[in-house]
């Protein structure tokens, strides 16, 4: 989709269509085309509108890039979905949809595999970001099935999971039947939301890879800097990743005896800055926590989810995010009258066992021997050792700036 009229970046470019804006010497759209080509995509349709002739002049039929490019000219802008509706005769198998003003580097094959495995009608690339409060958010169930969209503006009291629609999709042609002909429509608010009501299966594909819109001059400058520092390549799941793993209670939020009341979550001073530092680095921020509150039946899995949403909200409202939270709900010792027997097992995940580190490593291609653990209990340190991490650091429970100081020493 390259038809949008650039408004916010107009300070950078007046008569260049947004997708042709050069970032470190290469237009955004060309970067997208090169990425698609890298993963074997041979056929591209560019929807053009405003200043579209310049895009045509630049890419021609694609032969200079050894791919096939055709164009769909929109004379009247039909919104983010309308143009797709007019392509319904050409789109007869699942297709990728990119918006032409987004800078990205991600393993497309991995997303395609996920889409196929889930037999999905629409797969949306999602990620946590540093401004969730002014982004459209997505709600999912535990199987990453999208249950609803929370569109901005958000109510101040909203408790959310930091999952933002990044604007990259794989869509089944079935979806096109929902798009009204020759009528303006928005992909999310008019089509995707309705498709859930009509029983289509939408999935969220969560990834820490680099996908950012460059819609404001500040973001544009940031993107240029990130490209020149090769951050995009480092963060692609094509290459092994590094993580800073953190314990939760006593490290991120104040340790209170077996936290199970959502109102008792409080961030420790310095945690927001610490996690922001990780977010800006090439490390992923991952929480690894034992939560025997489930086995003890002090709270349900849903309540624990809400506690984690609250944690993400407290961080997100201040511009910090966690890439993933792994928790062990088990506990080995039985004998409490209220306990849930199915969780009273000796598992592979409860720290000091390394299971949660191994899960994270498998899921995100993380090299454990280049990653770190920060915890406030010997069990955390032993878990880090058992997982083969580069190093594990013990900090004092509930200590102000302890996480921040430790993160600074690593990065
Ligand atoms: Mg702890
Ligand atoms: Zn466990």
mmCIF file of C-alpha atoms and ligand atoms in Angstrom:
data_model
loop_
_atom_site.group_PDB
_atom_site.id
_atom_site.type_symbol
_atom_site.label_atom_id
_atom_site.label_comp_id
_atom_site.label_asym_id
_atom_site.label_seq_id
_atom_site.Cartn_x
_atom_site.Cartn_y
_atom_site.Cartn_z
ATOM 1 C CA UNK A 1 0.000 0.000 0.000
ATOM 2 C CA UNK A 2 1.842 3.039 -1.219
ATOM 3 C CA UNK A 3 -0.999 5.411 -1.871
ATOM 4 C CA UNK A 4 -1.216 7.297 1.385
ATOM 5 C CA UNK A 5 -0.602 10.990 1.374
ATOM 6 C CA UNK A 6 2.365 11.815 3.596
ATOM 7 C CA UNK A 7 1.285 14.430 6.030
ATOM 8 C CA UNK A 8 3.391 14.237 9.150
ATOM 9 C CA UNK A 9 6.712 13.647 7.427
ATOM 10 C CA UNK A 10 6.009 16.429 4.986
ATOM 11 C CA UNK A 11 8.731 18.436 6.665
ATOM 12 C CA UNK A 12 11.159 15.890 5.266
ATOM 13 C CA UNK A 13 9.664 15.531 1.823
ATOM 14 C CA UNK A 14 7.280 17.781 0.019
ATOM 15 C CA UNK A 15 6.931 16.277 -3.428
ATOM 16 C CA UNK A 16 8.242 12.775 -2.815
ATOM 17 C CA UNK A 17 5.631 10.139 -1.957
ATOM 18 C CA UNK A 18 6.329 8.717 1.488
ATOM 19 C CA UNK A 19 7.370 5.253 0.267
ATOM 20 C CA UNK A 20 10.139 6.811 -1.839
ATOM 21 C CA UNK A 21 11.699 8.671 1.047
ATOM 22 C CA UNK A 22 15.272 7.511 1.294
ATOM 23 C CA UNK A 23 16.402 6.085 4.584
ATOM 24 C CA UNK A 24 20.171 5.776 4.685
ATOM 25 C CA UNK A 25 20.227 6.008 0.909
ATOM 26 C CA UNK A 26 17.498 3.489 0.043
ATOM 27 C CA UNK A 27 13.753 4.268 -0.297
ATOM 28 C CA UNK A 28 11.536 2.620 2.304
ATOM 29 C CA UNK A 29 9.521 0.773 -0.338
ATOM 30 C CA UNK A 30 12.661 -0.539 -1.997
ATOM 31 C CA UNK A 31 13.795 -1.903 1.365
ATOM 32 C CA UNK A 32 10.483 -3.722 1.663
ATOM 33 C CA UNK A 33 10.775 -5.135 -1.848
ATOM 34 C CA UNK A 34 14.313 -6.348 -1.178
ATOM 35 C CA UNK A 35 13.128 -7.989 2.043
ATOM 36 C CA UNK A 36 10.252 -9.748 0.284
ATOM 37 C CA UNK A 37 12.582 -10.925 -2.463
ATOM 38 C CA UNK A 38 15.006 -12.336 0.108
ATOM 39 C CA UNK A 39 12.223 -14.677 1.250
ATOM 40 C CA UNK A 40 11.302 -15.823 -2.220
ATOM 41 C CA UNK A 41 8.373 -13.546 -2.976
ATOM 42 C CA UNK A 42 8.319 -12.968 -6.735
ATOM 43 C CA UNK A 43 5.155 -10.997 -7.387
ATOM 44 C CA UNK A 44 4.303 -7.596 -5.985
ATOM 45 C CA UNK A 45 1.323 -5.336 -6.559
ATOM 46 C CA UNK A 46 1.859 -1.739 -5.502
ATOM 47 C CA UNK A 47 -1.272 0.282 -4.815
ATOM 48 C CA UNK A 48 -0.492 3.849 -5.716
ATOM 49 C CA UNK A 49 -2.333 7.098 -5.451
ATOM 50 C CA UNK A 50 -0.854 10.432 -4.491
ATOM 51 C CA UNK A 51 2.303 11.057 -6.567
ATOM 52 C CA UNK A 52 2.085 7.440 -7.686
ATOM 53 C CA UNK A 53 3.680 8.088 -11.058
ATOM 54 C CA UNK A 54 6.982 8.707 -9.282
ATOM 55 C CA UNK A 55 6.779 5.250 -7.738
ATOM 56 C CA UNK A 56 6.063 3.727 -11.160
ATOM 57 C CA UNK A 57 8.972 5.609 -12.679
ATOM 58 C CA UNK A 58 11.294 4.333 -9.990
ATOM 59 C CA UNK A 59 10.403 0.622 -9.957
ATOM 60 C CA UNK A 60 9.043 0.064 -13.453
ATOM 61 C CA UNK A 61 8.087 -3.586 -13.996
ATOM 62 C CA UNK A 62 10.533 -4.725 -11.312
ATOM 63 C CA UNK A 63 12.974 -6.319 -13.760
ATOM 64 C CA UNK A 64 15.887 -4.311 -12.333
ATOM 65 C CA UNK A 65 15.201 -6.178 -9.069
ATOM 66 C CA UNK A 66 14.440 -9.450 -10.849
ATOM 67 C CA UNK A 67 10.835 -9.573 -9.590
ATOM 68 C CA UNK A 68 7.435 -8.840 -11.126
ATOM 69 C CA UNK A 69 5.832 -5.559 -10.135
ATOM 70 C CA UNK A 70 2.414 -4.369 -11.233
ATOM 71 C CA UNK A 71 0.408 -1.366 -10.118
ATOM 72 C CA UNK A 72 -3.068 -0.561 -8.984
ATOM 73 C CA UNK A 73 -3.854 3.098 -9.379
ATOM 74 C CA UNK A 74 -6.377 4.574 -6.974
ATOM 75 C CA UNK A 75 -7.854 7.808 -8.222
ATOM 76 C CA UNK A 76 -10.050 8.253 -5.192
ATOM 77 C CA UNK A 77 -8.441 7.123 -1.944
ATOM 78 C CA UNK A 78 -10.503 4.256 -0.499
ATOM 79 C CA UNK A 79 -8.810 3.875 2.860
ATOM 80 C CA UNK A 80 -6.516 1.112 4.051
ATOM 81 C CA UNK A 81 -8.833 -1.676 2.807
ATOM 82 C CA UNK A 82 -10.708 -0.183 -0.139
ATOM 83 C CA UNK A 83 -7.916 -0.698 -2.662
ATOM 84 C CA UNK A 84 -7.683 -4.367 -1.711
ATOM 85 C CA UNK A 85 -11.356 -4.803 -2.469
ATOM 86 C CA UNK A 86 -10.715 -3.761 -6.062
ATOM 87 C CA UNK A 87 -7.964 -6.360 -6.340
ATOM 88 C CA UNK A 88 -10.175 -9.301 -5.440
ATOM 89 C CA UNK A 89 -9.891 -10.854 -8.902
ATOM 90 C CA UNK A 90 -6.110 -10.804 -8.758
ATOM 91 C CA UNK A 91 -5.658 -12.023 -5.198
ATOM 92 C CA UNK A 92 -6.599 -15.668 -5.160
ATOM 93 C CA UNK A 93 -4.145 -17.073 -2.660
ATOM 94 C CA UNK A 94 -2.924 -15.937 0.767
ATOM 95 C CA UNK A 95 -0.892 -12.745 0.430
ATOM 96 C CA UNK A 96 1.301 -10.455 2.474
ATOM 97 C CA UNK A 97 0.228 -6.878 3.010
ATOM 98 C CA UNK A 98 2.741 -4.147 3.815
ATOM 99 C CA UNK A 99 2.148 -0.430 4.268
ATOM 100 C CA UNK A 100 4.717 1.538 2.339
ATOM 101 C CA UNK A 101 5.885 3.823 5.120
ATOM 102 C CA UNK A 102 7.088 1.145 7.520
ATOM 103 C CA UNK A 103 10.711 0.270 8.045
ATOM 104 C CA UNK A 104 11.144 -3.371 8.815
ATOM 105 C CA UNK A 105 13.453 -6.324 8.847
ATOM 106 C CA UNK A 106 11.944 -9.623 9.873
ATOM 107 C CA UNK A 107 12.026 -13.282 8.996
ATOM 108 C CA UNK A 108 9.025 -13.462 6.665
ATOM 109 C CA UNK A 109 9.238 -17.237 6.275
ATOM 110 C CA UNK A 110 8.774 -17.699 10.011
ATOM 111 C CA UNK A 111 5.567 -15.653 9.875
ATOM 112 C CA UNK A 112 4.304 -17.562 6.827
ATOM 113 C CA UNK A 113 4.991 -20.874 8.598
ATOM 114 C CA UNK A 114 3.067 -19.659 11.625
ATOM 115 C CA UNK A 115 0.147 -18.521 9.467
ATOM 116 C CA UNK A 116 -0.039 -21.931 7.781
ATOM 117 C CA UNK A 117 0.386 -23.904 11.006
ATOM 118 C CA UNK A 118 -2.550 -22.098 12.586
ATOM 119 C CA UNK A 119 -4.624 -22.357 9.427
ATOM 120 C CA UNK A 120 -5.244 -18.659 9.943
ATOM 121 C CA UNK A 121 -7.544 -16.403 7.927
ATOM 122 C CA UNK A 122 -5.555 -13.312 8.915
ATOM 123 C CA UNK A 123 -2.262 -13.156 10.720
ATOM 124 C CA UNK A 124 -1.230 -9.807 12.164
ATOM 125 C CA UNK A 125 2.329 -9.074 13.093
ATOM 126 C CA UNK A 126 2.247 -7.643 16.608
ATOM 127 C CA UNK A 127 4.819 -6.497 19.115
ATOM 128 C CA UNK A 128 5.150 -4.506 22.295
ATOM 129 C CA UNK A 129 6.213 -0.884 21.718
ATOM 130 C CA UNK A 130 7.271 2.121 23.768
ATOM 131 C CA UNK A 131 4.062 4.074 23.176
ATOM 132 C CA UNK A 132 1.253 1.511 23.602
ATOM 133 C CA UNK A 133 -1.046 4.070 25.110
ATOM 134 C CA UNK A 134 -1.379 5.915 21.808
ATOM 135 C CA UNK A 135 -1.374 2.770 19.662
ATOM 136 C CA UNK A 136 -4.133 0.399 18.579
ATOM 137 C CA UNK A 137 -3.868 -2.634 20.849
ATOM 138 C CA UNK A 138 -4.791 -6.246 20.352
ATOM 139 C CA UNK A 139 -6.240 -8.740 22.813
ATOM 140 C CA UNK A 140 -5.569 -12.443 22.430
ATOM 141 C CA UNK A 141 -6.290 -15.666 24.231
ATOM 142 C CA UNK A 142 -3.551 -18.072 25.275
ATOM 143 C CA UNK A 143 -3.388 -19.574 21.792
ATOM 144 C CA UNK A 144 -2.694 -16.127 20.274
ATOM 145 C CA UNK A 145 -6.130 -16.115 18.728
ATOM 146 C CA UNK A 146 -7.193 -12.450 18.426
ATOM 147 C CA UNK A 147 -10.303 -11.844 20.506
ATOM 148 C CA UNK A 148 -10.640 -8.082 20.144
ATOM 149 C CA UNK A 149 -9.109 -4.810 19.044
ATOM 150 C CA UNK A 150 -8.728 -1.893 21.411
ATOM 151 C CA UNK A 151 -8.591 1.194 19.235
ATOM 152 C CA UNK A 152 -7.134 4.468 20.434
ATOM 153 C CA UNK A 153 -7.880 6.766 22.138
ATOM 154 C CA UNK A 154 -7.736 4.682 25.292
ATOM 155 C CA UNK A 155 -9.384 5.298 28.605
ATOM 156 C CA UNK A 156 -6.853 6.281 31.298
ATOM 157 C CA UNK A 157 -7.909 3.336 33.427
ATOM 158 C CA UNK A 158 -7.252 0.736 30.713
ATOM 159 C CA UNK A 159 -5.212 -2.266 31.867
ATOM 160 C CA UNK A 160 -3.643 -3.789 28.773
ATOM 161 C CA UNK A 161 -1.195 -6.277 27.405
ATOM 162 C CA UNK A 162 1.379 -4.376 25.386
ATOM 163 C CA UNK A 163 0.552 -5.914 22.004
ATOM 164 C CA UNK A 164 0.469 -3.435 19.169
ATOM 165 C CA UNK A 165 -0.605 -4.027 15.586
ATOM 166 C CA UNK A 166 2.553 -3.322 13.580
ATOM 167 C CA UNK A 167 0.802 -2.991 10.200
ATOM 168 C CA UNK A 168 2.128 -6.164 8.559
ATOM 169 C CA UNK A 169 -0.397 -8.834 7.573
ATOM 170 C CA UNK A 170 -0.886 -12.168 5.903
ATOM 171 C CA UNK A 171 -4.446 -12.318 4.636
ATOM 172 C CA UNK A 172 -6.517 -15.027 3.060
ATOM 173 C CA UNK A 173 -8.454 -13.939 -0.045
ATOM 174 C CA UNK A 174 -11.574 -14.955 1.919
ATOM 175 C CA UNK A 175 -11.167 -11.689 3.803
ATOM 176 C CA UNK A 176 -11.742 -9.696 0.622
ATOM 177 C CA UNK A 177 -15.418 -10.620 0.571
ATOM 178 C CA UNK A 178 -15.863 -8.353 3.594
ATOM 179 C CA UNK A 179 -14.596 -5.262 1.777
ATOM 180 C CA UNK A 180 -17.355 -3.143 0.240
ATOM 181 C CA UNK A 181 -16.833 -2.237 -3.397
ATOM 182 C CA UNK A 182 -15.796 1.293 -4.354
ATOM 183 C CA UNK A 183 -16.386 2.551 -0.887
ATOM 184 C CA UNK A 184 -13.942 3.909 1.633
ATOM 185 C CA UNK A 185 -13.063 1.359 4.323
ATOM 186 C CA UNK A 186 -10.472 0.893 7.019
ATOM 187 C CA UNK A 187 -8.794 -2.475 7.323
ATOM 188 C CA UNK A 188 -8.916 -2.692 11.109
ATOM 189 C CA UNK A 189 -12.046 -0.853 12.135
ATOM 190 C CA UNK A 190 -14.285 -1.886 9.211
ATOM 191 C CA UNK A 191 -12.948 -5.260 8.122
ATOM 192 C CA UNK A 192 -10.934 -7.086 10.773
ATOM 193 C CA UNK A 193 -13.223 -6.272 13.682
ATOM 194 C CA UNK A 194 -16.217 -7.416 11.662
ATOM 195 C CA UNK A 195 -14.408 -10.558 10.551
ATOM 196 C CA UNK A 196 -14.063 -11.700 14.175
ATOM 197 C CA UNK A 197 -17.799 -11.242 14.653
ATOM 198 C CA UNK A 198 -18.373 -13.327 11.537
ATOM 199 C CA UNK A 199 -16.259 -16.192 12.814
ATOM 200 C CA UNK A 200 -12.998 -15.710 10.896
ATOM 201 C CA UNK A 201 -9.843 -16.870 12.673
ATOM 202 C CA UNK A 202 -7.356 -14.085 13.283
ATOM 203 C CA UNK A 203 -3.988 -14.733 14.892
ATOM 204 C CA UNK A 204 -1.383 -12.485 16.446
ATOM 205 C CA UNK A 205 2.173 -13.271 15.434
ATOM 206 C CA UNK A 206 4.336 -11.706 18.111
ATOM 207 C CA UNK A 207 7.942 -10.898 17.302
ATOM 208 C CA UNK A 208 10.702 -8.712 18.763
ATOM 209 C CA UNK A 209 12.023 -7.881 15.286
ATOM 210 C CA UNK A 210 12.329 -4.305 14.028
ATOM 211 C CA UNK A 211 9.121 -2.906 12.534
ATOM 212 C CA UNK A 212 8.566 0.830 12.897
ATOM 213 C CA UNK A 213 6.635 3.447 11.104
ATOM 214 C CA UNK A 214 8.557 6.579 10.299
ATOM 215 C CA UNK A 215 5.524 8.781 10.422
ATOM 216 C CA UNK A 216 6.982 11.675 12.387
ATOM 217 C CA UNK A 217 10.265 13.552 12.004
ATOM 218 C CA UNK A 218 11.436 12.258 15.406
ATOM 219 C CA UNK A 219 10.702 8.638 14.500
ATOM 220 C CA UNK A 220 12.331 9.157 11.119
ATOM 221 C CA UNK A 221 15.559 10.327 12.738
ATOM 222 C CA UNK A 222 15.489 7.364 15.113
ATOM 223 C CA UNK A 223 14.988 4.903 12.261
ATOM 224 C CA UNK A 224 17.951 6.367 10.345
ATOM 225 C CA UNK A 225 20.133 6.008 13.391
ATOM 226 C CA UNK A 226 18.999 2.423 13.994
ATOM 227 C CA UNK A 227 19.753 1.470 10.397
ATOM 228 C CA UNK A 228 23.197 3.013 10.490
ATOM 229 C CA UNK A 229 23.925 1.000 13.665
ATOM 230 C CA UNK A 230 22.664 -2.201 11.977
ATOM 231 C CA UNK A 231 20.065 -2.659 14.712
ATOM 232 C CA UNK A 232 17.558 -4.058 12.191
ATOM 233 C CA UNK A 233 19.875 -6.867 11.146
ATOM 234 C CA UNK A 234 20.846 -7.670 14.726
ATOM 235 C CA UNK A 235 17.213 -7.977 15.736
ATOM 236 C CA UNK A 236 16.054 -10.169 12.860
ATOM 237 C CA UNK A 237 15.232 -13.677 14.023
ATOM 238 C CA UNK A 238 17.426 -14.852 11.147
ATOM 239 C CA UNK A 239 20.312 -14.209 13.477
ATOM 240 C CA UNK A 240 20.717 -15.491 17.053
ATOM 241 C CA UNK A 241 19.374 -13.111 19.690
ATOM 242 C CA UNK A 242 20.597 -12.072 23.128
ATOM 243 C CA UNK A 243 18.414 -11.494 26.175
ATOM 244 C CA UNK A 244 18.549 -10.030 29.621
ATOM 245 C CA UNK A 245 16.370 -12.332 31.698
ATOM 246 C CA UNK A 246 14.896 -10.924 34.883
ATOM 247 C CA UNK A 247 13.144 -12.374 37.854
ATOM 248 C CA UNK A 248 9.840 -10.637 38.635
ATOM 249 C CA UNK A 249 9.141 -10.302 42.361
ATOM 250 C CA UNK A 250 11.747 -8.285 44.254
ATOM 251 C CA UNK A 251 13.486 -7.294 41.003
ATOM 252 C CA UNK A 252 10.818 -5.553 38.890
ATOM 253 C CA UNK A 253 7.931 -5.189 41.315
ATOM 254 C CA UNK A 254 8.066 -4.995 45.090
ATOM 255 C CA UNK A 255 8.197 -8.429 46.624
ATOM 256 C CA UNK A 256 5.192 -8.945 48.871
ATOM 257 C CA UNK A 257 4.529 -12.389 50.270
ATOM 258 C CA UNK A 258 3.200 -14.420 47.279
ATOM 259 C CA UNK A 259 1.741 -11.556 45.271
ATOM 260 C CA UNK A 260 -1.759 -12.440 44.100
ATOM 261 C CA UNK A 261 -3.683 -9.192 44.540
ATOM 262 C CA UNK A 262 -3.501 -6.955 41.449
ATOM 263 C CA UNK A 263 -3.733 -3.847 43.633
ATOM 264 C CA UNK A 264 -0.481 -4.699 45.379
ATOM 265 C CA UNK A 265 1.766 -4.434 42.320
ATOM 266 C CA UNK A 266 4.248 -1.621 42.570
ATOM 267 C CA UNK A 267 7.291 -1.062 40.402
ATOM 268 C CA UNK A 268 10.594 -0.681 42.200
ATOM 269 C CA UNK A 269 12.354 2.668 41.591
ATOM 270 C CA UNK A 270 14.670 2.618 38.610
ATOM 271 C CA UNK A 271 12.954 -0.316 36.898
ATOM 272 C CA UNK A 272 11.400 1.754 34.121
ATOM 273 C CA UNK A 273 14.762 3.298 33.226
ATOM 274 C CA UNK A 274 16.460 -0.095 33.411
ATOM 275 C CA UNK A 275 14.002 -1.741 31.047
ATOM 276 C CA UNK A 276 14.081 1.234 28.668
ATOM 277 C CA UNK A 277 17.840 0.805 28.463
ATOM 278 C CA UNK A 278 17.365 -2.853 27.542
ATOM 279 C CA UNK A 279 14.702 -1.909 24.971
ATOM 280 C CA UNK A 280 17.121 0.490 23.276
ATOM 281 C CA UNK A 281 19.916 -2.086 23.256
ATOM 282 C CA UNK A 282 20.153 -5.235 21.151
ATOM 283 C CA UNK A 283 18.990 -7.374 24.072
ATOM 284 C CA UNK A 284 15.464 -8.691 24.538
ATOM 285 C CA UNK A 285 13.837 -8.067 27.953
ATOM 286 C CA UNK A 286 12.352 -11.316 29.267
ATOM 287 C CA UNK A 287 10.809 -12.102 32.637
ATOM 288 C CA UNK A 288 11.306 -15.582 34.090
ATOM 289 C CA UNK A 289 9.297 -16.112 37.253
ATOM 290 C CA UNK A 290 8.160 -18.914 39.571
ATOM 291 C CA UNK A 291 4.490 -18.420 40.403
ATOM 292 C CA UNK A 292 3.490 -21.125 42.882
ATOM 293 C CA UNK A 293 0.449 -18.942 43.634
ATOM 294 C CA UNK A 294 -1.295 -21.001 40.952
ATOM 295 C CA UNK A 295 -0.484 -24.380 42.515
ATOM 296 C CA UNK A 296 -1.390 -22.968 45.930
ATOM 297 C CA UNK A 297 -4.685 -21.744 44.440
ATOM 298 C CA UNK A 298 -4.113 -18.220 45.717
ATOM 299 C CA UNK A 299 -5.109 -16.983 42.295
ATOM 300 C CA UNK A 300 -6.319 -18.336 38.962
ATOM 301 C CA UNK A 301 -4.416 -18.248 35.677
ATOM 302 C CA UNK A 302 -6.767 -15.456 34.570
ATOM 303 C CA UNK A 303 -5.920 -13.420 37.655
ATOM 304 C CA UNK A 304 -2.215 -13.985 37.072
ATOM 305 C CA UNK A 305 -2.738 -12.787 33.485
ATOM 306 C CA UNK A 306 -4.352 -9.635 34.825
ATOM 307 C CA UNK A 307 -1.419 -9.095 37.175
ATOM 308 C CA UNK A 308 0.915 -9.328 34.182
ATOM 309 C CA UNK A 309 -1.267 -6.940 32.205
ATOM 310 C CA UNK A 310 -1.073 -4.479 35.067
ATOM 311 C CA UNK A 311 2.708 -4.833 35.098
ATOM 312 C CA UNK A 312 2.868 -4.213 31.337
ATOM 313 C CA UNK A 313 0.541 -1.235 31.720
ATOM 314 C CA UNK A 314 2.632 0.367 34.471
ATOM 315 C CA UNK A 315 5.742 -0.060 32.319
ATOM 316 C CA UNK A 316 4.069 0.779 29.010
ATOM 317 C CA UNK A 317 2.570 4.044 30.239
ATOM 318 C CA UNK A 318 6.140 5.133 30.960
ATOM 319 C CA UNK A 319 7.594 3.919 27.665
ATOM 320 C CA UNK A 320 9.143 0.598 28.724
ATOM 321 C CA UNK A 321 8.217 -2.905 27.570
ATOM 322 C CA UNK A 322 8.926 -6.558 28.206
ATOM 323 C CA UNK A 323 9.223 -8.882 25.211
ATOM 324 C CA UNK A 324 7.885 -11.943 27.018
ATOM 325 C CA UNK A 325 6.923 -13.275 30.426
ATOM 326 C CA UNK A 326 7.522 -16.937 31.235
ATOM 327 C CA UNK A 327 6.093 -18.277 34.471
ATOM 328 C CA UNK A 328 6.084 -21.637 36.224
ATOM 329 C CA UNK A 329 2.713 -22.310 37.872
ATOM 330 C CA UNK A 330 3.923 -25.460 39.642
ATOM 331 C CA UNK A 331 5.099 -26.353 43.107
ATOM 332 C CA UNK A 332 6.540 -29.694 44.153
ATOM 333 C CA UNK A 333 5.328 -30.013 47.751
ATOM 334 C CA UNK A 334 1.728 -31.106 48.245
ATOM 335 C CA UNK A 335 -0.214 -31.063 51.476
ATOM 336 C CA UNK A 336 -2.087 -27.742 51.528
ATOM 337 C CA UNK A 337 -5.851 -28.236 51.754
ATOM 338 C CA UNK A 338 -6.709 -25.619 49.082
ATOM 339 C CA UNK A 339 -4.025 -26.642 46.572
ATOM 340 C CA UNK A 340 -4.606 -27.512 42.903
ATOM 341 C CA UNK A 341 -3.291 -31.062 42.543
ATOM 342 C CA UNK A 342 -2.625 -30.780 38.791
ATOM 343 C CA UNK A 343 0.042 -28.141 39.458
ATOM 344 C CA UNK A 344 1.610 -29.943 42.398
ATOM 345 C CA UNK A 345 4.246 -31.655 40.339
ATOM 346 C CA UNK A 346 7.975 -31.698 39.999
ATOM 347 C CA UNK A 347 8.412 -29.876 36.706
ATOM 348 C CA UNK A 348 11.217 -28.852 34.376
ATOM 349 C CA UNK A 349 10.386 -25.160 34.565
ATOM 350 C CA UNK A 350 10.473 -24.136 38.218
ATOM 351 C CA UNK A 351 13.730 -22.287 38.910
ATOM 352 C CA UNK A 352 16.440 -23.423 39.605
ATOM 353 C CA UNK A 353 15.497 -25.764 36.745
ATOM 354 C CA UNK A 354 16.350 -24.160 33.393
ATOM 355 C CA UNK A 355 13.149 -25.062 31.493
ATOM 356 C CA UNK A 356 11.812 -21.535 31.041
ATOM 357 C CA UNK A 357 15.158 -20.349 29.637
ATOM 358 C CA UNK A 358 15.114 -23.222 27.171
ATOM 359 C CA UNK A 359 11.552 -22.371 26.100
ATOM 360 C CA UNK A 360 12.511 -18.742 25.524
ATOM 361 C CA UNK A 361 15.623 -19.772 23.645
ATOM 362 C CA UNK A 362 13.629 -22.070 21.346
ATOM 363 C CA UNK A 363 10.918 -19.563 20.735
ATOM 364 C CA UNK A 364 13.090 -16.537 19.973
ATOM 365 C CA UNK A 365 16.360 -18.011 18.702
ATOM 366 C CA UNK A 366 18.206 -16.771 21.809
ATOM 367 C CA UNK A 367 21.808 -17.701 22.383
ATOM 368 C CA UNK A 368 21.878 -18.489 26.088
ATOM 369 C CA UNK A 369 25.648 -18.251 26.415
ATOM 370 C CA UNK A 370 25.440 -14.596 25.345
ATOM 371 C CA UNK A 371 22.564 -13.785 27.686
ATOM 372 C CA UNK A 372 22.254 -12.739 31.312
ATOM 373 C CA UNK A 373 20.007 -13.292 34.322
ATOM 374 C CA UNK A 374 19.287 -10.785 37.064
ATOM 375 C CA UNK A 375 17.530 -12.115 40.174
ATOM 376 C CA UNK A 376 17.203 -11.528 43.881
ATOM 377 C CA UNK A 377 17.389 -15.134 45.028
ATOM 378 C CA UNK A 378 20.072 -17.801 44.843
ATOM 379 C CA UNK A 379 17.516 -19.914 42.965
ATOM 380 C CA UNK A 380 17.579 -17.373 40.108
ATOM 381 C CA UNK A 381 21.355 -17.514 39.903
ATOM 382 C CA UNK A 382 21.408 -21.298 39.951
ATOM 383 C CA UNK A 383 18.761 -21.367 37.238
ATOM 384 C CA UNK A 384 20.934 -19.084 35.105
ATOM 385 C CA UNK A 385 23.890 -21.411 35.631
ATOM 386 C CA UNK A 386 21.822 -24.485 34.811
ATOM 387 C CA UNK A 387 20.688 -22.801 31.602
ATOM 388 C CA UNK A 388 24.277 -22.067 30.603
ATOM 389 C CA UNK A 389 23.944 -18.282 30.592
ATOM 390 C CA UNK A 390 26.976 -16.077 30.176
ATOM 391 C CA UNK A 391 26.509 -14.682 33.663
ATOM 392 C CA UNK A 392 23.875 -14.304 36.386
ATOM 393 C CA UNK A 393 23.721 -11.458 38.858
ATOM 394 C CA UNK A 394 22.245 -11.418 42.334
ATOM 395 C CA UNK A 395 20.733 -8.112 43.471
ATOM 396 C CA UNK A 396 19.116 -7.183 46.734
ATOM 397 C CA UNK A 397 15.345 -7.718 47.017
ATOM 398 C CA UNK A 398 13.226 -4.553 46.501
ATOM 399 C CA UNK A 399 16.349 -2.430 46.277
ATOM 400 C CA UNK A 400 16.014 0.933 44.522
ATOM 401 C CA UNK A 401 18.028 1.224 41.287
ATOM 402 C CA UNK A 402 19.576 -2.212 41.778
ATOM 403 C CA UNK A 403 18.230 -3.473 38.444
ATOM 404 C CA UNK A 404 19.236 -0.230 36.737
ATOM 405 C CA UNK A 405 22.818 -0.410 38.014
ATOM 406 C CA UNK A 406 23.099 -4.034 36.974
ATOM 407 C CA UNK A 407 21.700 -3.401 33.499
ATOM 408 C CA UNK A 408 24.123 -0.494 33.028
ATOM 409 C CA UNK A 409 27.005 -2.793 33.903
ATOM 410 C CA UNK A 410 25.921 -5.252 31.192
ATOM 411 C CA UNK A 411 25.070 -2.948 28.310
HETATM 412 MG MG1 LIG B 1 12.351 -12.704 43.343
HETATM 413 ZN ZN1 LIG B 2 6.916 -25.565 36.403
#
